[in-house]
XYZ file of C-alpha atoms in Angstrom:
579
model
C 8.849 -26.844 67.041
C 11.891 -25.182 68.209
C 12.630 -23.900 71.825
C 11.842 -20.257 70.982
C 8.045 -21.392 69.112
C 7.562 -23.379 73.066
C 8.632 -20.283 74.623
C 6.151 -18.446 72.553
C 3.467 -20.991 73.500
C 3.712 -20.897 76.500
C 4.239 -17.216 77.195
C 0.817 -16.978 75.385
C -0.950 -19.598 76.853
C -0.079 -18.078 80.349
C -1.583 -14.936 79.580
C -5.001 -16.952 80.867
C -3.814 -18.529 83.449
C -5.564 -18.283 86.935
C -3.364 -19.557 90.123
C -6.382 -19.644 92.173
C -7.756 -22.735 90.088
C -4.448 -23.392 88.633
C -6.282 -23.374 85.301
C -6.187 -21.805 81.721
C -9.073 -19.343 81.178
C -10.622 -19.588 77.752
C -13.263 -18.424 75.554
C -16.358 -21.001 75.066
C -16.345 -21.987 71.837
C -18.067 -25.505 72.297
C -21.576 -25.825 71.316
C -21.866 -29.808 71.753
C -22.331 -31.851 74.930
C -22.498 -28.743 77.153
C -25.540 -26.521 78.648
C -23.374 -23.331 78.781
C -24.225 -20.319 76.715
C -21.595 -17.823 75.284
C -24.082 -15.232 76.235
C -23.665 -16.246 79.984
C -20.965 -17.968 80.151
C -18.160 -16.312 77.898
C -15.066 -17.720 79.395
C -14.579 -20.854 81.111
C -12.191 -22.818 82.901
C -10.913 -25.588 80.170
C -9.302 -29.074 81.485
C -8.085 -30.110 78.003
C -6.439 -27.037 77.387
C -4.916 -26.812 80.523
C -3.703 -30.256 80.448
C -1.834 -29.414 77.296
C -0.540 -26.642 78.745
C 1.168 -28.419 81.743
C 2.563 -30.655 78.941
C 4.450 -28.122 77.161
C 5.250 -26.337 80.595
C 7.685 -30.245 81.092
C 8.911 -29.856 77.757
C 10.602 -27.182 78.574
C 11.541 -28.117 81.777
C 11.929 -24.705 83.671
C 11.396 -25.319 87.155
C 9.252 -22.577 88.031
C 7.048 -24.276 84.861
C 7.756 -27.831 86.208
C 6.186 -26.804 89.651
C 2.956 -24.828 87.629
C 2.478 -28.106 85.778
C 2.202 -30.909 89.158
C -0.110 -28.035 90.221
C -2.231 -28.030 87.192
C -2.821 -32.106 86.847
C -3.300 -31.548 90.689
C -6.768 -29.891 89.606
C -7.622 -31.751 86.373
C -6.796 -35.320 87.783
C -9.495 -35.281 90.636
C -12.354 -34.087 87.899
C -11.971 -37.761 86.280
C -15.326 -39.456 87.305
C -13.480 -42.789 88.885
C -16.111 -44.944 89.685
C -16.597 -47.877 88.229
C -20.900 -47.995 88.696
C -21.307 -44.499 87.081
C -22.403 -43.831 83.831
C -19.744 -41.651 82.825
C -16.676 -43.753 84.414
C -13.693 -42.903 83.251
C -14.330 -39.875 81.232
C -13.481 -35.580 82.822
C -16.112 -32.786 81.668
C -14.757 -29.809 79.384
C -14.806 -27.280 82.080
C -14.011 -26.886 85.631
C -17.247 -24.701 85.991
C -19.391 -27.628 84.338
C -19.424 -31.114 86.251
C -20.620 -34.172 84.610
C -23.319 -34.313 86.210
C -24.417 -31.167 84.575
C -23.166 -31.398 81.063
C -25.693 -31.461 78.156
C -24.899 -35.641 77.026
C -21.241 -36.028 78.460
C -18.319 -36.604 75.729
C -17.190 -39.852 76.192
C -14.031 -38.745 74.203
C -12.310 -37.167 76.889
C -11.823 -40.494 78.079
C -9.252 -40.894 75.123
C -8.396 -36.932 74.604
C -7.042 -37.397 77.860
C -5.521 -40.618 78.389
C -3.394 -39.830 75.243
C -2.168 -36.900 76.683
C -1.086 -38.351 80.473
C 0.261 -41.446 78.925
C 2.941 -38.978 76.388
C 3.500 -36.833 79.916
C 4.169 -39.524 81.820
C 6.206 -41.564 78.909
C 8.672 -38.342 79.018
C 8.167 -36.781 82.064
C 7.479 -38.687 84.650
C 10.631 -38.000 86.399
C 9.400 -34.079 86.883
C 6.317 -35.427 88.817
C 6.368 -35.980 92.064
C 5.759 -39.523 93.260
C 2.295 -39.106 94.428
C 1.009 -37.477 90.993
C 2.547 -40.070 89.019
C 0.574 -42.555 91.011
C -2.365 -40.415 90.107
C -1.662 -40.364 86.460
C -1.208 -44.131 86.336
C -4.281 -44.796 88.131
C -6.253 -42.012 85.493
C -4.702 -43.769 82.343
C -5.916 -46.786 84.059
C -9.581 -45.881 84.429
C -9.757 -44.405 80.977
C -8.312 -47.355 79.259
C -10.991 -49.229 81.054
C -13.889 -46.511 79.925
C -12.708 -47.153 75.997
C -12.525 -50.794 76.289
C -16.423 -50.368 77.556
C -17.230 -48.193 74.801
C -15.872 -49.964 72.218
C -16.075 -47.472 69.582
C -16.600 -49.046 66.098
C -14.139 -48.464 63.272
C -15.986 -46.391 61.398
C -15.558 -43.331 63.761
C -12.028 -43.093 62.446
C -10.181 -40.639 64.808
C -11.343 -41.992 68.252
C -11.242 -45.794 66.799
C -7.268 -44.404 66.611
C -6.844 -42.970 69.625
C -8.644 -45.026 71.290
C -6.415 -48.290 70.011
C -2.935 -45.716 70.791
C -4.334 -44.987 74.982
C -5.432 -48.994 75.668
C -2.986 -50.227 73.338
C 0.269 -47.947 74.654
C -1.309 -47.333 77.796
C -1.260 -51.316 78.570
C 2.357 -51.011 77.863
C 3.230 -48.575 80.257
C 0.835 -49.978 82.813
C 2.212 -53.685 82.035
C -1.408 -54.258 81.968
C -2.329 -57.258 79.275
C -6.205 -56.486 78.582
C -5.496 -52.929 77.862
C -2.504 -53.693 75.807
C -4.229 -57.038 73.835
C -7.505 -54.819 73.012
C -5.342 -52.292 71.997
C -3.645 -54.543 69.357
C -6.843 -56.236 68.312
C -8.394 -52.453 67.862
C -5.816 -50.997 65.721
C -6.066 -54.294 63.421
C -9.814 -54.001 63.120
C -9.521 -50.725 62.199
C -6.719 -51.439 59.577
C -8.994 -53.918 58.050
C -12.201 -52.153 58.017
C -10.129 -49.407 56.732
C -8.422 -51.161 53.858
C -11.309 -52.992 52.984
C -13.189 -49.770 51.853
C -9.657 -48.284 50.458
C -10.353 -45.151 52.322
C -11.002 -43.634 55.598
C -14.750 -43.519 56.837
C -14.344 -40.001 57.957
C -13.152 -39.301 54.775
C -11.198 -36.083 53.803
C -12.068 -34.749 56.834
C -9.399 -31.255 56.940
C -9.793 -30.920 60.860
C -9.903 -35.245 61.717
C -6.831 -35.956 59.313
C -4.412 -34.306 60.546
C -5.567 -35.736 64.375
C -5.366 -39.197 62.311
C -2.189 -38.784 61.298
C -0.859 -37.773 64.996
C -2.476 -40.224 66.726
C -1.333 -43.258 64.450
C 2.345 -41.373 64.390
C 1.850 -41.754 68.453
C 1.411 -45.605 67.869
C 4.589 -45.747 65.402
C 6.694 -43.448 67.977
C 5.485 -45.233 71.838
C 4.693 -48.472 70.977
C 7.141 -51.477 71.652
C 4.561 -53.961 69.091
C 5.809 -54.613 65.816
C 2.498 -55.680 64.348
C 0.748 -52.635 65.646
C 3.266 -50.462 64.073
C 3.435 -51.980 60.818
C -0.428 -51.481 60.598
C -0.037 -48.114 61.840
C 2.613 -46.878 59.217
C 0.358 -47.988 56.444
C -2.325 -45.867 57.636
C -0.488 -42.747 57.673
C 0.648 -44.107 53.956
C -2.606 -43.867 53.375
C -4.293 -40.784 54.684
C -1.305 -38.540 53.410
C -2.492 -39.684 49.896
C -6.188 -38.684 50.875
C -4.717 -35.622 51.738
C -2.361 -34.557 48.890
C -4.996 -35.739 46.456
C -7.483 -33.087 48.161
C -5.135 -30.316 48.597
C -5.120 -27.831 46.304
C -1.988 -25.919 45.508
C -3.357 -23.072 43.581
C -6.003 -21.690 46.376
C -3.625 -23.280 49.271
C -7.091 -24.817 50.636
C -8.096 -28.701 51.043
C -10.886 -29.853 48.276
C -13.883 -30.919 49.319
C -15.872 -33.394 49.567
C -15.500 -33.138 53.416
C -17.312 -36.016 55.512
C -16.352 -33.609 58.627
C -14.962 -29.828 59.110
C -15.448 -26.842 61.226
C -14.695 -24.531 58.595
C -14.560 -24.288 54.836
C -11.537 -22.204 54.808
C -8.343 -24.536 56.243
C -8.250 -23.351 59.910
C -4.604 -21.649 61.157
C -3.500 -25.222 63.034
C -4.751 -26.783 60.231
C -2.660 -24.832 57.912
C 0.477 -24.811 60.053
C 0.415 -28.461 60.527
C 0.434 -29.437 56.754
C 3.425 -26.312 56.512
C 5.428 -28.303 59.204
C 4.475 -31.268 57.332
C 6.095 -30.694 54.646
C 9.227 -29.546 55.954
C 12.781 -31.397 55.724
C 13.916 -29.969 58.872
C 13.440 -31.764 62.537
C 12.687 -29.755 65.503
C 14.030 -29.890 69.298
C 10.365 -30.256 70.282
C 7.485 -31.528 69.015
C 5.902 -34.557 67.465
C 7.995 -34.046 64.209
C 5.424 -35.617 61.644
C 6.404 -35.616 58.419
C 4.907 -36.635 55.353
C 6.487 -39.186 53.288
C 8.291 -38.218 50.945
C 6.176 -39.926 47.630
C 3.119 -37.978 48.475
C 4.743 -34.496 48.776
C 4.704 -33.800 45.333
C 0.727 -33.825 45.483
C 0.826 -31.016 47.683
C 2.351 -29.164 44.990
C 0.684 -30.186 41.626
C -1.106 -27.939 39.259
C -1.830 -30.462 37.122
C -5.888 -31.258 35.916
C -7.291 -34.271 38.483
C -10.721 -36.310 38.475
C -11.321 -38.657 41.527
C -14.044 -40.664 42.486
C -14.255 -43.533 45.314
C -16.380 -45.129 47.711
C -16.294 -43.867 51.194
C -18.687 -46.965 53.213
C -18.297 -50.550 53.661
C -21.275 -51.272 51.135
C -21.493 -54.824 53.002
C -21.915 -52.834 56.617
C -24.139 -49.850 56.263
C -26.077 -51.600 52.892
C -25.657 -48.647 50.262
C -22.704 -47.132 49.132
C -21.696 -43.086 49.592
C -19.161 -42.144 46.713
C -16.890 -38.789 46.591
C -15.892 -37.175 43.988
C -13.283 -34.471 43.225
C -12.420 -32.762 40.266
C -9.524 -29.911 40.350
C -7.385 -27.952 38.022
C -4.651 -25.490 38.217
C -7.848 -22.339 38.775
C -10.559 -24.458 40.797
C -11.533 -27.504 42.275
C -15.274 -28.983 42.865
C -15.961 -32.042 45.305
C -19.358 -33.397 45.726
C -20.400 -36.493 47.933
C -23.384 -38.872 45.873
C -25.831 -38.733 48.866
C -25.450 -37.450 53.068
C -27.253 -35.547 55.059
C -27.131 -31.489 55.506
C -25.129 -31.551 58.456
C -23.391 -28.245 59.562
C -19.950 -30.696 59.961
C -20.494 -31.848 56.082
C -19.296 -30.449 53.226
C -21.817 -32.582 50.014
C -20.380 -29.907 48.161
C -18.147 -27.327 48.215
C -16.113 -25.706 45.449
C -12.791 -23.768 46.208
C -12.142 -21.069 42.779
C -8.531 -18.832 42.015
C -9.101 -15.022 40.902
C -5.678 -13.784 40.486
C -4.185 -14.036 43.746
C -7.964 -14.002 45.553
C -9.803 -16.977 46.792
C -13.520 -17.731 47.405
C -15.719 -20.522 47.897
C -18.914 -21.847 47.397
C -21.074 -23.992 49.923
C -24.039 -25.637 49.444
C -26.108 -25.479 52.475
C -30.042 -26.633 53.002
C -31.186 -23.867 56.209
C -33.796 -24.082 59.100
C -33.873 -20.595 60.914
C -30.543 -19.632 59.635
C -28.884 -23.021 60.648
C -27.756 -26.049 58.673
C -30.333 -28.637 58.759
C -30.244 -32.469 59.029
C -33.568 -33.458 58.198
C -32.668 -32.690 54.826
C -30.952 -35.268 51.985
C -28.723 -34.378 49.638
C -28.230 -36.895 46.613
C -25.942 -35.872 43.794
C -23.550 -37.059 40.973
C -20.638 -34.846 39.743
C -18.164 -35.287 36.290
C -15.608 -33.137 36.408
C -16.899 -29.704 36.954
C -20.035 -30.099 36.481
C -22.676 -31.389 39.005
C -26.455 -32.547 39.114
C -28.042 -32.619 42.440
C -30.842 -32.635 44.661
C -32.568 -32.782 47.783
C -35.384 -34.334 49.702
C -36.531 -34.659 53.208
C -35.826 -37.447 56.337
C -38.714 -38.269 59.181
C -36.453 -39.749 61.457
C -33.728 -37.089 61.747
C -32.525 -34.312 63.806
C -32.717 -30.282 63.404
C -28.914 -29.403 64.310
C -27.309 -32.805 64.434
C -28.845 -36.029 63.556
C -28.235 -37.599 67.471
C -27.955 -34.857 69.628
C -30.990 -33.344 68.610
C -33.756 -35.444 67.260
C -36.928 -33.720 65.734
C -38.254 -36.464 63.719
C -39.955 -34.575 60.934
C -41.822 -32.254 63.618
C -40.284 -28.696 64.236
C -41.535 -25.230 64.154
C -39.891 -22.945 61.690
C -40.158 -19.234 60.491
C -37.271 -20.128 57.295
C -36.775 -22.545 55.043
C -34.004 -22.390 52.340
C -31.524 -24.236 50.067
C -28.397 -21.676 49.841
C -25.483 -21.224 47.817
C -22.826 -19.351 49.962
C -20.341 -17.508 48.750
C -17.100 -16.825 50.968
C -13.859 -14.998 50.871
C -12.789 -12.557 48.038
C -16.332 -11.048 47.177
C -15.377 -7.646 45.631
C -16.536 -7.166 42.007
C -19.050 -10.524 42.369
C -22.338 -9.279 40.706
C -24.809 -12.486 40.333
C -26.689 -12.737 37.442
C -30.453 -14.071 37.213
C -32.323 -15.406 34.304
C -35.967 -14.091 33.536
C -37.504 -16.841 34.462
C -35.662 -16.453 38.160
C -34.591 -20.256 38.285
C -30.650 -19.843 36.947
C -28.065 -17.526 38.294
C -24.475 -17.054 37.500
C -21.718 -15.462 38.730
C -18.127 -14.901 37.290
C -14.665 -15.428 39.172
C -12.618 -14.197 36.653
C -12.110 -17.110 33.848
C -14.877 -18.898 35.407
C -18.770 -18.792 35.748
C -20.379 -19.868 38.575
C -24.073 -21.517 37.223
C -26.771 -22.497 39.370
C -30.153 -24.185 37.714
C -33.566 -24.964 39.534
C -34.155 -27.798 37.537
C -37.596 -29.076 38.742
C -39.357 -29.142 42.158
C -42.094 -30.521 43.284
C -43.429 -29.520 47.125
C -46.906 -29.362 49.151
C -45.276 -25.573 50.361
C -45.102 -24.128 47.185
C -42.514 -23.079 44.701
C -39.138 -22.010 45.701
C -38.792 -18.009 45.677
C -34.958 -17.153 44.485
C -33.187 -14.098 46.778
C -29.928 -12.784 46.501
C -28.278 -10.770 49.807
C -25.124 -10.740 51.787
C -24.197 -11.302 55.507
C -21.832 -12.460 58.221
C -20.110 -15.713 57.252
C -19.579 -16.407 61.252
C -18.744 -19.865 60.753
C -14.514 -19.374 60.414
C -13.869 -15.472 61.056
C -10.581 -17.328 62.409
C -9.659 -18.163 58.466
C -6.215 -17.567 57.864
C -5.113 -14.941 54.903
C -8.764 -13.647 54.772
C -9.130 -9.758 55.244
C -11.712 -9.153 58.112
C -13.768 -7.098 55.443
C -14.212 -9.604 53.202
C -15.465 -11.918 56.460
C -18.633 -11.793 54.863
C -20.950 -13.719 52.198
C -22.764 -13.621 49.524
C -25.893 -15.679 49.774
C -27.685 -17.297 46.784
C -30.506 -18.561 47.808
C -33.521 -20.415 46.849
C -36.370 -19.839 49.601
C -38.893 -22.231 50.514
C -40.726 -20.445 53.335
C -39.811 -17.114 54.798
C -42.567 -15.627 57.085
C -44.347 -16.577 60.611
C -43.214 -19.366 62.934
C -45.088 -22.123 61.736
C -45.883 -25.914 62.611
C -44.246 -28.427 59.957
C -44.993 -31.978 60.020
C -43.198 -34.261 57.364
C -45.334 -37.253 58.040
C -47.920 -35.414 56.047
C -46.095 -33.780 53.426
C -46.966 -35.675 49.641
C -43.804 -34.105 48.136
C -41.177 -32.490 48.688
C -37.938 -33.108 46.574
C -35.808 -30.519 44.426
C -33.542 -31.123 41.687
C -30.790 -28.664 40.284
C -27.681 -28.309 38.120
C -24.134 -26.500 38.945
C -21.518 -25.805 36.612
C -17.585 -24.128 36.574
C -17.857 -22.580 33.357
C -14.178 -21.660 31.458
C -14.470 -19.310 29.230
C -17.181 -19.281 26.083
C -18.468 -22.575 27.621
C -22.251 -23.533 27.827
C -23.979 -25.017 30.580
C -24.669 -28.510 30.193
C -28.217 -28.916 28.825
C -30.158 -31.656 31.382
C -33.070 -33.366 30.661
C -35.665 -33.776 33.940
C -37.975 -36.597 34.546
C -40.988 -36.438 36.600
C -42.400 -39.202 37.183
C -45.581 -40.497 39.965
C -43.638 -40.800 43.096
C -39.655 -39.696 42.364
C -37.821 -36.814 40.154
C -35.127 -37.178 38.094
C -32.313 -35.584 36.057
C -29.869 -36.179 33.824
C -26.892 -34.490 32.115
C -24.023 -35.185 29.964
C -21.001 -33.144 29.809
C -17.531 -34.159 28.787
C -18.807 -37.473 27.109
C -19.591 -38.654 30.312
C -23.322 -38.997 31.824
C -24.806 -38.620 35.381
C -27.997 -38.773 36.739
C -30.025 -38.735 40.085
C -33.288 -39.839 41.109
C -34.956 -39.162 44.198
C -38.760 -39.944 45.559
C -40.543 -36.768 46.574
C -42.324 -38.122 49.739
C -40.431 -37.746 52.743
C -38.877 -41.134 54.308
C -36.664 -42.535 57.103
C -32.610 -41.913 56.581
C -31.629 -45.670 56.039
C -34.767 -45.773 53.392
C -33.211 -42.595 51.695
C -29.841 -43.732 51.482
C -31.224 -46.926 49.610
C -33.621 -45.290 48.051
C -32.215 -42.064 45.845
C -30.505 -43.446 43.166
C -26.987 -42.204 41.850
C -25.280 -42.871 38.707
C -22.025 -41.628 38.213
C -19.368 -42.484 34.911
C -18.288 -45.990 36.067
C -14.740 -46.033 34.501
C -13.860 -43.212 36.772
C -14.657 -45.145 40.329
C -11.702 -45.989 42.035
C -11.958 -49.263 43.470
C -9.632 -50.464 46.270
C-alpha cells in the first residue's frame, strides 16, 4: 500500500483504541475456541489485532505512533503463557478479557499468528524498540517456535503447516538458533512433498486460506537467508496462484467453488482487495507487495468454457480419495466436491450464476436447528453443469464442527432439513414446483436452476418440500451486495419440523437421499437419471454431455472413515487431472 492507504489504516484502526489497556477495541466476531457470547460480551479487547496495529503504527514511523506501539507489545507480550510445564506453552488467548485459562479449547495457532508477526516487527523495526522490549520479543518468538516444534502440525493443515515452517524456520534465523531453524527447513520440505505428491493443496481452493498461503510462503521467499527453503517456497506460490486463477471467475468477479474452507460464499472485502492488489503491475512504499506471476494472470481474466476435476487427498494417507470438480463458462460456474462432510466451513457445492450485471448463488446446505450440520455426508459426482448427489448420515461426528463439538449420532433436534440457498440478486426469482412436489426450478435469466428428489429412503419419513426467504447472516459484510438483497431464498427439502425431539442414529435402519441438479441454457432438458434401490445402499445415475456419473451410498448410518470408503463415486475418468 501507499503512505496515504497506512495513514488511512491507521487513522481507522485508532478510532478503537483504549490508552488505559493500550489495546484495540473490537467487535466479537469469533465463535471458536472461546466461551464469550456476542450477547454479553459485544466488544472485546483483541491481542492479534492490536499487535497488527502496533506493526503498521512502525511502518510509518511517526514518533508519537512509535511510542503507542512499545506500549501496545508492552500489554500483549506478558499474555504469552511462558512456561514450559503448561499445557498451553507458548501460545496468547484472543482477548485481553479472556485468559487461557478460561478459553473454550485454546487456539494453539496463536502460537504461529503471532510469532510471524514479532519476527517481521522485529526483522524491520527493531531499532524503534527499546532495548528491553526487543529482549521481550526475542524471548516470545523463542517460546513460540518452541510451542510449534511441539505441535508438530501435519502437512495436511496447509496454512499453519506454512506458517508454522516461516516462524521456526525464519525465526531460527534471527534467533541464530539451529533447532528452530533445521525444523523449519525440514517442515517446509515435508510440506512441499506432501503437497506435490497430491498435485494440489489439502485445503484446497480455500478463498479465505489461499490468499494467507500465498503470504506466508511470500514471507519465506522475502526473510529467509536458505536457498533450498526458498526454492520450495516459490514453487508453492507457482502453484496455488494456478488453484486460484483456475477457480476465479471473471464474469461474477467471485472464486468457484468447490471450497474445502470459507467463511463466506460471497469473496469477503480483504479477500477481494488482495487478489485486486494482486494483480497489479505497480509496487507500493508499504506493504508485502505480492504479486501474482505473471503466466497465471490471464486466468483471472478468461471467459472462456472450463471443466476441472482433481484429487484433493493423499489416497495412500487418509485411504480414499476426495475429488473436486469445477465446471465454468462465461454466465456460471458449478463446483462440487465427490464426498465431505456438511461442515458450515465447506462448500460440497456451490454454484456462482451472471444475470446481466447481477450475481447470485446457490449453496447446498444439510441443517440441524437452523445450523449447518456435520453428522451429515455428502457424496456426489458432477460433469460439467450438471450434478448427481446425495446424502447420508455419520455416528461418530459432531453437530457444529466435527472436533469441537462431538455428538456422536445423539442430539436433540426440533429441524431437520437439506436446503438449497439462494443468495445475492433475488428480485424477479419465482421457483417453480412440479406436481408431484419433488423438482423445482428456478430461472436466472438464460439459465434454469433444477433441483430433483430422486429417491429417499428414511425411518423419519418422507421429505416435505418448502419454499421461504430469510436473513442470509452468514456474509452481510459481502462486497457489491445491496443490504436489501442481504437476504435468501431458501429451497428446502424438510425432514422434521416440529417439537424438540430425541434422535439416535445408532438405531436408525435408513436414512440416505439421493438427488439431481442441473444449469439449464436455454430449451435444454434435464438430464433423465435412472435410480437404483437396492437392500442396503441407493443409487443413481445420469448421463449428460456423453459423459456418465453415478453415486452410491448405504442407507444405514456409519462411522466417517467407513463413509468415506464406503459411498462410492464415479466420475468421467478422462477428465481427472492427475499430478
Amino acid at each position: 500500500m501507499n503512505r496515504e492507504g497506512l495513514q488511512e489504516l491507521i487513522d481507522q484502526r485508532a478510532q478503537t483504541f483504549d490508552e488505559t489497556v493500550q489495546l484495540l477495541r473490537t467487535p466479537l466476531t469469533a465463535t471458536y475456541h472461546t466461551a464469550l457470547k456476542r450477547k454479553t460480551t459485544p466488544e472485546v479487547y483483541g491481542l492479534l489485532v492490536s499487535e497488527e496495529y502496533a506493526y503498521y503504527l512502525l511502518e510509518s514511523g511517526e514518533p508519537e505512533g512509535v511510542t503507542r506501539a512499545n506500549r501496545i507489545l508492552e500489554a500483549v507480550l506478558p499474555l504469552q503463557d511462558r512456561n514450559p510445564e503448561s499445557e498451553t506453552y507458548g501460545i496468547w488467548p484472543y482477548f485481553y478479557e479472556e485468559p487461557l485459562a478460561e478459553m473454550d479449547r485454546p487456539d494453539w495457532n496463536m502460537a504461529d499468528f503471532h510469532g510471524k508477526r514479532l519476527i517481521v516487527t522485529l526483522i524491520r523495526h527493531e531499532e524503534k524498540l527499546t532495548p528491553e522490549l526487543a529482549a521481550t520479543v526475542r524471548n516470545a518468538i523463542g517460546h513460540a517456535c518452541r510451542a510449534i516444534i511441539k505441535r508438530n502440525v501435519g502437512p495436511h493443515y496447509t496454512n499453519i503447516a506454512i506458517m508454522g515452517a516461516f516462524v521456526t524456520l525464519v525465526g531460527g534465523e534471527l534467533l541464530e538458533n539451529a533447532e528452530f531453524r533445521d525444523y523449519g527447513l525440514s517442515r517446509i520440505k515435508r510440506f512441499y512433498d506432501f503437497t506435490f505428491g497430491i498435485g494440489t493443496f489439502s485445503e484446497y481452493n480455500s478463498p479465505c486460506y489461499t490468499p494467507i498461503a500465498i503470504k506466508e510462503l511470500h514471507s519465506i521467499t522475502a526473510y529467509s537467508a536458505n536457498a533450498e527453503a526458498v526454492g520450495y517456497a516459490d514453487e508453492l506460490i507457482n502453484l496455488a496462484w494456478r488453484m486460484a486463477g483456475e477457480h476465479y471467475h471473471a464474469g461474477t468477479g467471485e472464486w468457484s467453488g468447490p471450497h474445502s474452507r470459507t467463511y463466506s460464499t460471497w469473496l469477503r472485502p480483504d479477500e477481494r482487495a488482495f487478489l485486486k492488489e494482486a494483480l497489479l503491475d505497480e509496487t507500493f512504499e508499504f506493504g508485502e507487495n505480492i504479486r501474482c506471476p505473471k503466466e497465471h494472470r490471464p486466468l483471472f481474466q478468461s471467459l472462456a468454457t472450463r471443466s476441472l476435476t482433481e484429487p484433493t487427498l493423499s489416497e495412500e494417507q487418509a485411504g480414499y480419495q476426495v475429488y473436486a470438480t469445477l465446471y465454468r463458462n462465461d454466465k456460471l460456474s458449478l463446483g462440487t466436491f465427490s464426498k465431505g462432510v456438511m461442515w458450515n466451513q465447506r462448500r460440497n457445492l456451490v454454484a456462482y450464476l451472471l444475470e446481466g450485471e447481477r450475481t447470485s448463488y446457490v449453496q447446498l446446505q444439510f441443517l440441524k436447528d437452523g445450523a449447518d450440520f456435520c453428522s451429515a455426508m455428502f457424496a456426489g459426482a458432477q460433469t460439467g453443469p450438471h450434478a448427481l448427489f446425495g446424502f447420508n448420515l455419520l455416528t461418530d461426528n459432531g453437530a457444529w464442527h466435527s472436533d469441537l463439538d462431538i455428538i456422536n449420532g445423539w442430539f436433540r433436534s426440533s429441524d431437520l432439513r437439506i436446503r438449497f440457498k439462494v443468495g445475492g440478486a433475488r428480485e424477479g426469482l419465482e421457483p417453480l414446483v412440479d406436481e408431484d412436489g419433488r423438482r423445482v426450478q428456478l430461472r436466472f435469466g438464460e439459465y434454469t436452476l433444477a433441483v430433483r428428489l430422486l429417491q429417499e429412503r428414511c425411518d423419519y419419513g418422507g421429505l416435505q418440500l418448502s419454499l421461504g426467504t430469510g436473513a442470509d447472516s452468514a456474509h452481510p459484510e459481502a462486497d457489491g451486495v445491496p443490504e436489501a438483497d442481504n437476504r435468501a431464498l431458501y429451497l428446502d427439502y424438510v425432514l422434521y419440523a416440529g417439537e424438540e425431539r430425541d434422535f439416535d442414529f445408532h438405531e436408525v435402519k435408513e436414512a440416505a437421499w439421493m438427488f439431481q441438479l442441473s444449469l439449464l441454457g436455454e430449451g435444454e432438458e434435464l438430464p433423465r437419471a435412472s435410480a437404483d434401490r437396492i437392500a442396503d445402499s441407493v443409487g443413481a445415475s445420469l448421463e449428460a454431455g456423453g459423459e456418465t456419473i453415478s453415486v452410491a451410498l448405504p442407507v444405514a448410518p456409519g462411522g466417517t472413515k467407513e463413509r468415506y470408503l464406503s459411498n462410492r463415486v464415479v466420475l468421467p475418468q478422462q477428465r481427472i487431472k492427475m499430478q
